[in-house]
Amino acid sequence: TGMKTSYTYDGAGRFSYAEEKKGSTLNSSWQYCYDLAGNLTSQGTAEGCPRGTTYTINDAQQITAKNGSTTNWSYDTEGHETAGASTPEGTRTGEKWSDHSQLTSLTVSDSTYEGRYGSTDQSERIKLGDTYFHNGPLGLSATSTAGVDTGFNREPGGTLNSMTRDGKTYF
C-alpha cells in the first residue's frame, strides 16, 4: 500500500505522536500530551499540545473531567474508577475491581466485559471480553480477537517497534 507510519516519543519515553503517510501525503496522525506526573492530558490528530480532547486530573491522579465535563466520572473508596465518560463506544459503568486492584468487569453501553489475569498484579492481563492477551518477557506480545491476531514486535529494551496483523506489518 506504500503507507509508512512514524512514531515520536517525548523526553520521558512516552509515545507522543504518530503519523501515517503515503509518500509525502499525510493520511492520518495521532497526538498524545502528558502533564509532569505522566498523566494523559489531551489527545488529538494535529501535532502540538494541547490538542482535541482534554482531560482534567485531580491530586489523586484520577481523571475528573473530559473536555471540561465532569459527568459520569466516579471512583470507589480505594480510588478505582467505577464509571467513566462517554466514548464513541459508549459510557463505561459498573467497573468492578479485585482485591489486587485488577479490573474484573465493566459495562460499555449494553455490553459487559469480564477481565482475567494470570497473576496478582496488572502485568499479565490474559482476557478482557472477547480479546485474549499474550505476554512475553518484554510486555504485551500479541492479542487475539474473534480469530484476528495482532503481533507486537519490540526492541530488546521493550520499546514497541512494529505491529503485524493479517500478514501486514505496521511501523
PDB file of C-alpha atoms in Angstrom:
ATOM      1  CA  THR A   1       0.000   0.000   0.000  1.00  0.00           C
ATOM      2  CA  GLY A   2       3.015   2.306   0.362  1.00  0.00           C
ATOM      3  CA  MET A   3       1.862   3.593   3.751  1.00  0.00           C
ATOM      4  CA  LYS A   4       4.565   4.409   6.292  1.00  0.00           C
ATOM      5  CA  THR A   5       3.877   5.162   9.951  1.00  0.00           C
ATOM      6  CA  SER A   6       6.446   7.007  12.050  1.00  0.00           C
ATOM      7  CA  TYR A   7       6.385   7.324  15.839  1.00  0.00           C
ATOM      8  CA  THR A   8       7.694  10.066  18.143  1.00  0.00           C
ATOM      9  CA  TYR A   9       8.353   9.736  21.874  1.00  0.00           C
ATOM     10  CA  ASP A  10       8.691  12.599  24.369  1.00  0.00           C
ATOM     11  CA  GLY A  11      11.689  13.175  26.648  1.00  0.00           C
ATOM     12  CA  ALA A  12      10.258  10.751  29.228  1.00  0.00           C
ATOM     13  CA  GLY A  13       9.987   7.984  26.617  1.00  0.00           C
ATOM     14  CA  ARG A  14       6.199   8.189  26.278  1.00  0.00           C
ATOM     15  CA  PHE A  15       4.521   7.738  22.899  1.00  0.00           C
ATOM     16  CA  SER A  16       3.545  11.262  21.889  1.00  0.00           C
ATOM     17  CA  TYR A  17       2.938  11.469  18.133  1.00  0.00           C
ATOM     18  CA  ALA A  18       2.461   9.204  15.129  1.00  0.00           C
ATOM     19  CA  GLU A  19       1.754   9.949  11.519  1.00  0.00           C
ATOM     20  CA  GLU A  20       0.816   7.716   8.632  1.00  0.00           C
ATOM     21  CA  LYS A  21       1.950   8.878   5.195  1.00  0.00           C
ATOM     22  CA  LYS A  22       1.854   7.629   1.642  1.00  0.00           C
ATOM     23  CA  GLY A  23       4.793   9.343   0.009  1.00  0.00           C
ATOM     24  CA  SER A  24       4.619  12.924   1.252  1.00  0.00           C
ATOM     25  CA  THR A  25       0.825  12.870   1.744  1.00  0.00           C
ATOM     26  CA  LEU A  26      -0.349  12.695   5.360  1.00  0.00           C
ATOM     27  CA  ASN A  27      -3.114  10.105   5.668  1.00  0.00           C
ATOM     28  CA  SER A  28      -3.645  10.166   9.437  1.00  0.00           C
ATOM     29  CA  SER A  29      -1.984  11.340  12.660  1.00  0.00           C
ATOM     30  CA  TRP A  30      -2.307  10.954  16.430  1.00  0.00           C
ATOM     31  CA  GLN A  31      -1.051  13.281  19.202  1.00  0.00           C
ATOM     32  CA  TYR A  32      -0.904  12.497  22.941  1.00  0.00           C
ATOM     33  CA  CYS A  33       0.042  15.103  25.588  1.00  0.00           C
ATOM     34  CA  TYR A  34       1.027  14.498  29.222  1.00  0.00           C
ATOM     35  CA  ASP A  35       1.450  16.544  32.397  1.00  0.00           C
ATOM     36  CA  LEU A  36       4.622  16.451  34.514  1.00  0.00           C
ATOM     37  CA  ALA A  37       3.248  13.499  36.512  1.00  0.00           C
ATOM     38  CA  GLY A  38       2.827  11.486  33.298  1.00  0.00           C
ATOM     39  CA  ASN A  39      -0.970  11.755  33.102  1.00  0.00           C
ATOM     40  CA  LEU A  40      -2.542  11.945  29.648  1.00  0.00           C
ATOM     41  CA  THR A  41      -3.975  15.473  29.468  1.00  0.00           C
ATOM     42  CA  SER A  42      -5.036  15.743  25.825  1.00  0.00           C
ATOM     43  CA  GLN A  43      -5.165  13.833  22.582  1.00  0.00           C
ATOM     44  CA  GLY A  44      -5.922  14.809  19.036  1.00  0.00           C
ATOM     45  CA  THR A  45      -4.863  14.489  15.430  1.00  0.00           C
ATOM     46  CA  ALA A  46      -2.567  17.501  14.899  1.00  0.00           C
ATOM     47  CA  GLU A  47       0.992  17.798  16.213  1.00  0.00           C
ATOM     48  CA  GLY A  48       1.476  20.020  19.265  1.00  0.00           C
ATOM     49  CA  CYS A  49      -0.058  20.228  22.742  1.00  0.00           C
ATOM     50  CA  PRO A  50      -2.747  20.606  23.943  1.00  0.00           C
ATOM     51  CA  ARG A  51      -4.979  19.103  21.252  1.00  0.00           C
ATOM     52  CA  GLY A  52      -8.542  17.931  20.695  1.00  0.00           C
ATOM     53  CA  THR A  53      -9.837  16.019  23.699  1.00  0.00           C
ATOM     54  CA  THR A  54      -8.596  17.338  27.060  1.00  0.00           C
ATOM     55  CA  TYR A  55      -8.607  15.672  30.484  1.00  0.00           C
ATOM     56  CA  THR A  56      -8.586  17.145  33.998  1.00  0.00           C
ATOM     57  CA  ILE A  57      -6.602  15.207  36.612  1.00  0.00           C
ATOM     58  CA  ASN A  58      -7.017  15.648  40.404  1.00  0.00           C
ATOM     59  CA  ASP A  59      -4.314  15.387  43.100  1.00  0.00           C
ATOM     60  CA  ALA A  60      -5.076  11.662  43.485  1.00  0.00           C
ATOM     61  CA  GLN A  61      -4.101  11.186  39.789  1.00  0.00           C
ATOM     62  CA  GLN A  62      -7.718  10.465  38.775  1.00  0.00           C
ATOM     63  CA  ILE A  63      -9.400  11.795  35.655  1.00  0.00           C
ATOM     64  CA  THR A  64     -12.235  14.045  36.814  1.00  0.00           C
ATOM     65  CA  ALA A  65     -13.326  15.681  33.555  1.00  0.00           C
ATOM     66  CA  LYS A  66     -13.198  15.171  29.803  1.00  0.00           C
ATOM     67  CA  ASN A  67     -13.415  18.340  27.714  1.00  0.00           C
ATOM     68  CA  GLY A  68     -14.498  20.173  30.881  1.00  0.00           C
ATOM     69  CA  SER A  69     -17.431  17.838  31.624  1.00  0.00           C
ATOM     70  CA  THR A  70     -17.389  16.002  34.963  1.00  0.00           C
ATOM     71  CA  THR A  71     -20.441  13.883  34.030  1.00  0.00           C
ATOM     72  CA  ASN A  72     -20.093  10.118  34.634  1.00  0.00           C
ATOM     73  CA  TRP A  73     -16.702  10.105  36.403  1.00  0.00           C
ATOM     74  CA  SER A  74     -16.733   8.211  39.716  1.00  0.00           C
ATOM     75  CA  TYR A  75     -14.306   6.285  41.936  1.00  0.00           C
ATOM     76  CA  ASP A  76     -14.652   3.855  44.836  1.00  0.00           C
ATOM     77  CA  THR A  77     -13.081   4.358  48.280  1.00  0.00           C
ATOM     78  CA  GLU A  78      -9.917   2.549  47.105  1.00  0.00           C
ATOM     79  CA  GLY A  79      -9.539   5.047  44.245  1.00  0.00           C
ATOM     80  CA  HIS A  80     -10.583   2.677  41.452  1.00  0.00           C
ATOM     81  CA  GLU A  81     -12.635   4.168  38.641  1.00  0.00           C
ATOM     82  CA  THR A  82     -16.207   2.831  38.771  1.00  0.00           C
ATOM     83  CA  ALA A  83     -17.567   4.842  35.836  1.00  0.00           C
ATOM     84  CA  GLY A  84     -16.008   6.920  33.083  1.00  0.00           C
ATOM     85  CA  ALA A  85     -17.014   9.454  30.466  1.00  0.00           C
ATOM     86  CA  SER A  86     -18.624   8.626  27.163  1.00  0.00           C
ATOM     87  CA  THR A  87     -16.513   7.375  24.273  1.00  0.00           C
ATOM     88  CA  PRO A  88     -17.611   6.585  20.721  1.00  0.00           C
ATOM     89  CA  GLU A  89     -18.280   3.051  22.006  1.00  0.00           C
ATOM     90  CA  GLY A  90     -20.468   4.266  24.890  1.00  0.00           C
ATOM     91  CA  THR A  91     -20.202   5.167  28.576  1.00  0.00           C
ATOM     92  CA  ARG A  92     -18.197   2.933  30.929  1.00  0.00           C
ATOM     93  CA  THR A  93     -20.187   1.939  34.023  1.00  0.00           C
ATOM     94  CA  GLY A  94     -20.257  -0.792  36.650  1.00  0.00           C
ATOM     95  CA  GLU A  95     -16.487  -1.184  36.781  1.00  0.00           C
ATOM     96  CA  LYS A  96     -15.563  -3.824  39.368  1.00  0.00           C
ATOM     97  CA  TRP A  97     -12.123  -4.491  40.854  1.00  0.00           C
ATOM     98  CA  SER A  98     -10.455  -7.439  42.597  1.00  0.00           C
ATOM     99  CA  ASP A  99      -8.672  -7.297  45.944  1.00  0.00           C
ATOM    100  CA  HIS A 100      -5.489  -6.956  43.853  1.00  0.00           C
ATOM    101  CA  SER A 101      -6.807  -3.787  42.108  1.00  0.00           C
ATOM    102  CA  GLN A 102      -7.444  -5.624  38.843  1.00  0.00           C
ATOM    103  CA  LEU A 103     -10.371  -4.640  36.630  1.00  0.00           C
ATOM    104  CA  THR A 104     -12.610  -7.725  36.641  1.00  0.00           C
ATOM    105  CA  SER A 105     -15.726  -6.370  34.929  1.00  0.00           C
ATOM    106  CA  LEU A 106     -17.027  -3.295  33.152  1.00  0.00           C
ATOM    107  CA  THR A 107     -20.036  -2.382  31.059  1.00  0.00           C
ATOM    108  CA  VAL A 108     -19.903  -0.226  27.933  1.00  0.00           C
ATOM    109  CA  SER A 109     -23.385   0.673  26.699  1.00  0.00           C
ATOM    110  CA  ASP A 110     -25.205  -2.685  26.901  1.00  0.00           C
ATOM    111  CA  SER A 111     -22.142  -4.968  26.723  1.00  0.00           C
ATOM    112  CA  THR A 112     -20.393  -6.315  29.826  1.00  0.00           C
ATOM    113  CA  TYR A 113     -16.758  -7.406  29.616  1.00  0.00           C
ATOM    114  CA  GLU A 114     -15.049  -9.758  32.067  1.00  0.00           C
ATOM    115  CA  GLY A 115     -11.352  -9.360  32.829  1.00  0.00           C
ATOM    116  CA  ARG A 116      -8.966 -12.179  33.786  1.00  0.00           C
ATOM    117  CA  TYR A 117      -5.352 -12.072  34.920  1.00  0.00           C
ATOM    118  CA  GLY A 118      -2.511 -14.583  35.105  1.00  0.00           C
ATOM    119  CA  SER A 119      -1.006 -13.128  38.268  1.00  0.00           C
ATOM    120  CA  THR A 120      -1.921 -10.927  41.217  1.00  0.00           C
ATOM    121  CA  ASP A 121      -0.687  -7.702  39.606  1.00  0.00           C
ATOM    122  CA  GLN A 122      -1.534  -5.750  36.454  1.00  0.00           C
ATOM    123  CA  SER A 123       1.373  -7.159  34.427  1.00  0.00           C
ATOM    124  CA  GLU A 124      -0.430 -10.144  32.980  1.00  0.00           C
ATOM    125  CA  ARG A 125      -3.999  -9.476  31.831  1.00  0.00           C
ATOM    126  CA  ILE A 126      -4.936 -12.537  29.822  1.00  0.00           C
ATOM    127  CA  LYS A 127      -8.504 -11.692  28.767  1.00  0.00           C
ATOM    128  CA  LEU A 128     -10.930  -8.787  28.567  1.00  0.00           C
ATOM    129  CA  GLY A 129     -14.257  -9.529  26.919  1.00  0.00           C
ATOM    130  CA  ASP A 130     -13.528 -11.418  23.673  1.00  0.00           C
ATOM    131  CA  THR A 131      -9.888 -10.321  23.495  1.00  0.00           C
ATOM    132  CA  TYR A 132      -7.060 -12.548  24.695  1.00  0.00           C
ATOM    133  CA  PHE A 133      -3.693 -11.008  25.605  1.00  0.00           C
ATOM    134  CA  HIS A 134      -0.376 -12.840  25.215  1.00  0.00           C
ATOM    135  CA  ASN A 135       2.503 -11.509  27.278  1.00  0.00           C
ATOM    136  CA  GLY A 136       6.214 -12.053  26.806  1.00  0.00           C
ATOM    137  CA  PRO A 137       9.262 -11.005  28.820  1.00  0.00           C
ATOM    138  CA  LEU A 138       9.180  -7.518  27.229  1.00  0.00           C
ATOM    139  CA  GLY A 139       5.436  -6.936  27.703  1.00  0.00           C
ATOM    140  CA  LEU A 140       2.398  -7.462  25.502  1.00  0.00           C
ATOM    141  CA  SER A 141       3.423  -9.608  22.530  1.00  0.00           C
ATOM    142  CA  ALA A 142       0.077 -10.381  20.854  1.00  0.00           C
ATOM    143  CA  THR A 143      -3.702 -10.088  21.056  1.00  0.00           C
ATOM    144  CA  SER A 144      -6.430 -12.299  19.590  1.00  0.00           C
ATOM    145  CA  THR A 145      -9.980 -11.083  18.999  1.00  0.00           C
ATOM    146  CA  ALA A 146     -12.573 -13.100  17.055  1.00  0.00           C
ATOM    147  CA  GLY A 147      -9.833 -15.038  15.254  1.00  0.00           C
ATOM    148  CA  VAL A 148      -7.856 -11.930  14.283  1.00  0.00           C
ATOM    149  CA  ASP A 149      -4.325 -11.969  15.678  1.00  0.00           C
ATOM    150  CA  THR A 150      -2.163  -8.884  16.188  1.00  0.00           C
ATOM    151  CA  GLY A 151       1.526  -9.260  16.997  1.00  0.00           C
ATOM    152  CA  PHE A 152       3.636  -6.587  18.686  1.00  0.00           C
ATOM    153  CA  ASN A 153       7.332  -6.565  17.803  1.00  0.00           C
ATOM    154  CA  ARG A 154       9.624  -4.962  20.356  1.00  0.00           C
ATOM    155  CA  GLU A 155      13.203  -3.790  20.540  1.00  0.00           C
ATOM    156  CA  PRO A 156      15.487  -5.524  23.102  1.00  0.00           C
ATOM    157  CA  GLY A 157      14.660  -2.815  25.684  1.00  0.00           C
ATOM    158  CA  GLY A 158      10.903  -3.373  25.226  1.00  0.00           C
ATOM    159  CA  THR A 159      10.057  -0.324  23.065  1.00  0.00           C
ATOM    160  CA  LEU A 160       7.346  -1.111  20.512  1.00  0.00           C
ATOM    161  CA  ASN A 161       8.923  -1.292  17.051  1.00  0.00           C
ATOM    162  CA  SER A 162       6.048  -2.501  14.858  1.00  0.00           C
ATOM    163  CA  MET A 163       2.845  -4.487  14.820  1.00  0.00           C
ATOM    164  CA  THR A 164       1.653  -7.217  12.473  1.00  0.00           C
ATOM    165  CA  ARG A 165      -1.936  -8.005  11.515  1.00  0.00           C
ATOM    166  CA  ASP A 166      -3.332 -10.018   8.596  1.00  0.00           C
ATOM    167  CA  GLY A 167       0.176 -10.544   7.206  1.00  0.00           C
ATOM    168  CA  LYS A 168       0.904  -6.805   7.097  1.00  0.00           C
ATOM    169  CA  THR A 169       3.498  -5.081   9.254  1.00  0.00           C
ATOM    170  CA  TYR A 170       2.914  -1.540  10.502  1.00  0.00           C
ATOM    171  CA  PHE A 171       5.853   0.561  11.719  1.00  0.00           C
TER     172      PHE A 171
END
